[in-house]
Structures are given as structure tokens and as C-alpha cells.
Coordinates of C-alpha atoms in Angstrom, one line a residue:
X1 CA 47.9 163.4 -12.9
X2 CA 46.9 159.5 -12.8
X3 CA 45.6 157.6 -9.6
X4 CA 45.5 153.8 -8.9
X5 CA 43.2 151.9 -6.5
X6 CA 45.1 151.2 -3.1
X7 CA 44.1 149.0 -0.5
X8 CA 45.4 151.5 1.8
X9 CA 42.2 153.8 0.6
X10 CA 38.9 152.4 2.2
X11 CA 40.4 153.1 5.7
X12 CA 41.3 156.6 5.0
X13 CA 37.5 157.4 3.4
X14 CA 36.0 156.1 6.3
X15 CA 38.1 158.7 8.3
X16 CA 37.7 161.4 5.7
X17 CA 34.4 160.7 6.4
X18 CA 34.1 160.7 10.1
X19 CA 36.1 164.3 9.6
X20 CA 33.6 166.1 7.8
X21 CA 30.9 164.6 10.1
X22 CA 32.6 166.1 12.9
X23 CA 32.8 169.4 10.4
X24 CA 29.2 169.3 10.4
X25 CA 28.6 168.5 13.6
X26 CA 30.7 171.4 15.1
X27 CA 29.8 174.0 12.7
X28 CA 26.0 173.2 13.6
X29 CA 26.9 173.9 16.8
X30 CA 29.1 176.8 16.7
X31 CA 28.3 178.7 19.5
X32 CA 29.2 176.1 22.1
X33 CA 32.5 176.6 23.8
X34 CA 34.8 174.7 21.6
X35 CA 32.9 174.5 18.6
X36 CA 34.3 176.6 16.5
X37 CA 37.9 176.0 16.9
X38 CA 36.8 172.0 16.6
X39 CA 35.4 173.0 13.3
X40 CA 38.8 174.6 12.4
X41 CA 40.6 171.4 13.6
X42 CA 38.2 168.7 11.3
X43 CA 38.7 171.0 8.6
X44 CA 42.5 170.4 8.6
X45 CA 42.5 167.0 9.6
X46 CA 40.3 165.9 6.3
X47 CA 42.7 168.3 4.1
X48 CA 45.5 166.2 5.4
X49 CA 43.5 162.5 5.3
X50 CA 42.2 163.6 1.8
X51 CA 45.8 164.7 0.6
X52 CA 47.3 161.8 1.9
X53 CA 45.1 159.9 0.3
X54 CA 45.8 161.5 -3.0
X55 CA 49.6 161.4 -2.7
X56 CA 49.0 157.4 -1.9
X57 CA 47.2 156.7 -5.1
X58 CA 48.9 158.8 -7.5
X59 CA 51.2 157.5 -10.0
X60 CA 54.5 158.6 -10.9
X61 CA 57.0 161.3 -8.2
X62 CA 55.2 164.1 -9.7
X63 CA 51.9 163.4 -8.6
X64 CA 53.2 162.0 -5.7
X65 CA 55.2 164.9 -4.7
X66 CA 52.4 167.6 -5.6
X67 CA 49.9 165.8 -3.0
X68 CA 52.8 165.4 -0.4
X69 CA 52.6 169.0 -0.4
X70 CA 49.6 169.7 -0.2
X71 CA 49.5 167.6 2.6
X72 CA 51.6 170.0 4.3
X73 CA 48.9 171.7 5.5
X74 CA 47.5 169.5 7.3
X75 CA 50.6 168.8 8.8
X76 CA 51.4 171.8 9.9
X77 CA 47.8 173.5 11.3
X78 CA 46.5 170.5 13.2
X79 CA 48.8 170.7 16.0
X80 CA 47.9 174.3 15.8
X81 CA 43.9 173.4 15.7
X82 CA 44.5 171.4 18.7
X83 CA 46.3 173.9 20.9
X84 CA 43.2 176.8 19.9
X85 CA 40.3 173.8 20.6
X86 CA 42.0 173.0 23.6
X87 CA 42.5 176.4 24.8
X88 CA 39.2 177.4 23.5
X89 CA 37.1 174.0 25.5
X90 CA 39.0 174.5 28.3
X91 CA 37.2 178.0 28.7
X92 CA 40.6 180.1 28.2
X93 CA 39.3 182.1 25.3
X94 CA 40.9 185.0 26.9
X95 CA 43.6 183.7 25.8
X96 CA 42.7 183.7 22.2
X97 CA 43.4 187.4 21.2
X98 CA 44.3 188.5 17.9
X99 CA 48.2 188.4 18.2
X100 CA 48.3 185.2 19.9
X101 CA 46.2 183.5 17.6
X102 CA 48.5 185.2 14.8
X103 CA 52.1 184.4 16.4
X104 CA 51.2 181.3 17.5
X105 CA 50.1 180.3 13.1
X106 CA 53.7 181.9 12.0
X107 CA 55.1 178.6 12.4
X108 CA 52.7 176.3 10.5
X109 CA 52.3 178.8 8.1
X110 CA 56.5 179.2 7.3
X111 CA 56.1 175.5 7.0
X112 CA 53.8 175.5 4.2
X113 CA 55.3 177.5 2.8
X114 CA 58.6 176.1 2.7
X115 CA 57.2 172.8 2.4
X116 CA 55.9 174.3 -1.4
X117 CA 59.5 175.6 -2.2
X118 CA 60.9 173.1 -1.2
X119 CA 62.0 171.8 -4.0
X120 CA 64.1 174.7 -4.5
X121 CA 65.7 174.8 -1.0
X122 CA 65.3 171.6 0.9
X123 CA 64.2 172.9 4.1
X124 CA 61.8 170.8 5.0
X125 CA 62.7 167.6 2.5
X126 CA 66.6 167.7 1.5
X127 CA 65.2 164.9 -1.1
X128 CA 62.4 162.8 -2.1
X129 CA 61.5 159.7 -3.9
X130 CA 58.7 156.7 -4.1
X131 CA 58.7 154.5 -1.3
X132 CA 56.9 151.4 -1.8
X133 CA 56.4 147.9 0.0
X134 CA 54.5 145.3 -1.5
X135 CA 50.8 147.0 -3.2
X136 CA 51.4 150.3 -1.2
X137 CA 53.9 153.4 -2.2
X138 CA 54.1 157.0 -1.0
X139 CA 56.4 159.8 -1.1
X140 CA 59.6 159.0 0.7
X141 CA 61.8 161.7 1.9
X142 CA 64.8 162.9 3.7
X143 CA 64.1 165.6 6.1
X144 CA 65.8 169.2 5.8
X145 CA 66.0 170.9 8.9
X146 CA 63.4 173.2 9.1
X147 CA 61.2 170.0 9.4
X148 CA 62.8 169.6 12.6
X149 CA 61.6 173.0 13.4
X150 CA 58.3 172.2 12.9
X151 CA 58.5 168.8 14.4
X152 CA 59.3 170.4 18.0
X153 CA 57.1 172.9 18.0
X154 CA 54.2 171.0 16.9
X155 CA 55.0 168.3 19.5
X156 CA 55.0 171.3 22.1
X157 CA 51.9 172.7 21.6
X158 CA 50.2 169.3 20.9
X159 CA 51.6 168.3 24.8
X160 CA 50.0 171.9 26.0
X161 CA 47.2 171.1 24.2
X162 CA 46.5 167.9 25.7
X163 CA 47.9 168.9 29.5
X164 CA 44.6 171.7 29.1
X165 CA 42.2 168.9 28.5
X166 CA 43.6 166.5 31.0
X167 CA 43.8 169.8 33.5
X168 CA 39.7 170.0 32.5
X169 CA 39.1 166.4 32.8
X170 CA 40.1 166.5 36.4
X171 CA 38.0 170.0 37.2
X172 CA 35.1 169.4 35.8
X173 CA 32.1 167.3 37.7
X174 CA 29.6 164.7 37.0
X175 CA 28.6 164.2 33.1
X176 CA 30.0 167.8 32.1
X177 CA 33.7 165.7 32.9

């Protein structure tokens, strides 16, 4: 695998690096509602920054195309980290029992895997190649259908996910809102 410098990079450190901050941050303080799960969240949302980053500076479809799936799961478990933090700091842990919390990861988790078969299948990209503009180039794709999938239920659980927090916004008084 080679890499290149991008321009594109320095922002994506400085995001990687505010992630792991806030994996530190919540794992220091995993016993507060919300903690955990927000630890859970960061986690995946540096796995996808960092990949990203990788698949951007890489060289040649191969490399390209090996970060772009990796990438995948990022893709697919933060909508999923959302929905448990927001469950989990609106103070619905009931909620969070053991078959929810597994049903509600069969998606993401057929999407990663599909989106590392893919090549063989073309579920979630039908084809892929290197899009570039100018100094910046990333994997380009065609989506399969099982992308789609993933797409609306990642947008659904990402809208109950945020109507939680906005439902806790309004509830809660003084500096605890």
C-alpha cells in the first residue's frame, strides 16, 4: 500500500483527534448516564474519520478500495451508536436489553459485511473507481441496493435518535437542559 500527502488530511486529524478526546473523556467517565454508549459512538466515528482518511491518501484503486471498506464500519455503526447514546442519555436504558441491542446491530453488521464482499456481489457498490477533482481523489462508486437498505434505516434511527434528545432538551430544567 502507498499514501500521498492530501490537503484534505489536516482537517480530518484535527477531528480524529477531537474523537479520541471525547473517547477519553467518556470512558473516564463511564458510569454517567450516557457515557458508555458515547464512548461506543467516538470509537466508531474515529474508525470512520481515520479510514477515510486512509482511503483519501492512498494510491492506486486497490488501496483505495481496501480503506473504503474499512470505512464501512463506521458507516454503518454510528447511526447505530447514536440511537443507544441517545436512548441511553435520555434515561431509557430499559430499553437497552440484550435482544434490542442485538436486533437493532443486525443491520450495520449485514452491511459490513456485505460492504467486504462486495466485490463479489455488488450489494452495496455495483462498481467502483477513483474519483478525483483537482489535488483530491477518493473511491467513487455506484450504489447496489442493499446500500439503500442501509441508507433508510440508518436515517431512521438517526431521526429517533435525535427526536430522544430534542424530547430531553425540552424536559429537563435549568443547567441539567
Amino acid at each position: 500500500m502507498q499514501f500521498e500527502y492530501s490537503p484534505y488530511i489536516p482537517p480530518l486529524l484535527i477531528a480524529a483527534i477531537v474523537s479520541a478526546i471525547v473517547v477519553i473523556y467518556a470512558w473516564m467517565r463511564r458510569s454517567a448516564s450516557g457515557a458508555l454508549a458515547l464512548f461506543v459512538l467516538a470509537i466508531f466515528v474515529l474508525e470512520w474519520i481515520l479510514s477515510y482518511s486512509l482511503e483519501i491518501m492512498g494510491v492506486g484503486i486497490e488501496t483505495k478500495y481496501f480503506w473504503g471498506v474499512i470505512e464501512y464500519i463506521g458507516i454503518a455503526f454510528v447511526p447505530y451508536g447514536w440511537l443507544i447514546f441517545s436512548i441511553s442519555y435520555s434515561g431509557q436504558e430499559q430499553i437497552l436489553s440484550r435482544r434490542f441491542l442485538i436486533l437493532t446491530a443486525l443491520i450495520p453488521s449485514i452491511t459490513v459485511l456485505l460492504a467486504w464482499t462486495t466485490r463479489w456481489h455488488g450489494l452495496v457498490w455495483s462498481e467502483y473507481h477513483i474519483a478525483g477533482q483537482g489535488d483530491f481523489s477518493a473511491l467513487g462508486v455506484s450504489h447496489g441496493p442493499w446500500f439503500f437498505v442501509h441508507l433508510v434505516y440508518s436515517y431512521i434511527i438517526i431521526l429517533i435518535g435525535a427526536f430522544l434528545l430534542v424530547r430531553v432538551l425540552f424536559r429537563r430544567k435549568g443547567m441539567y437542559r
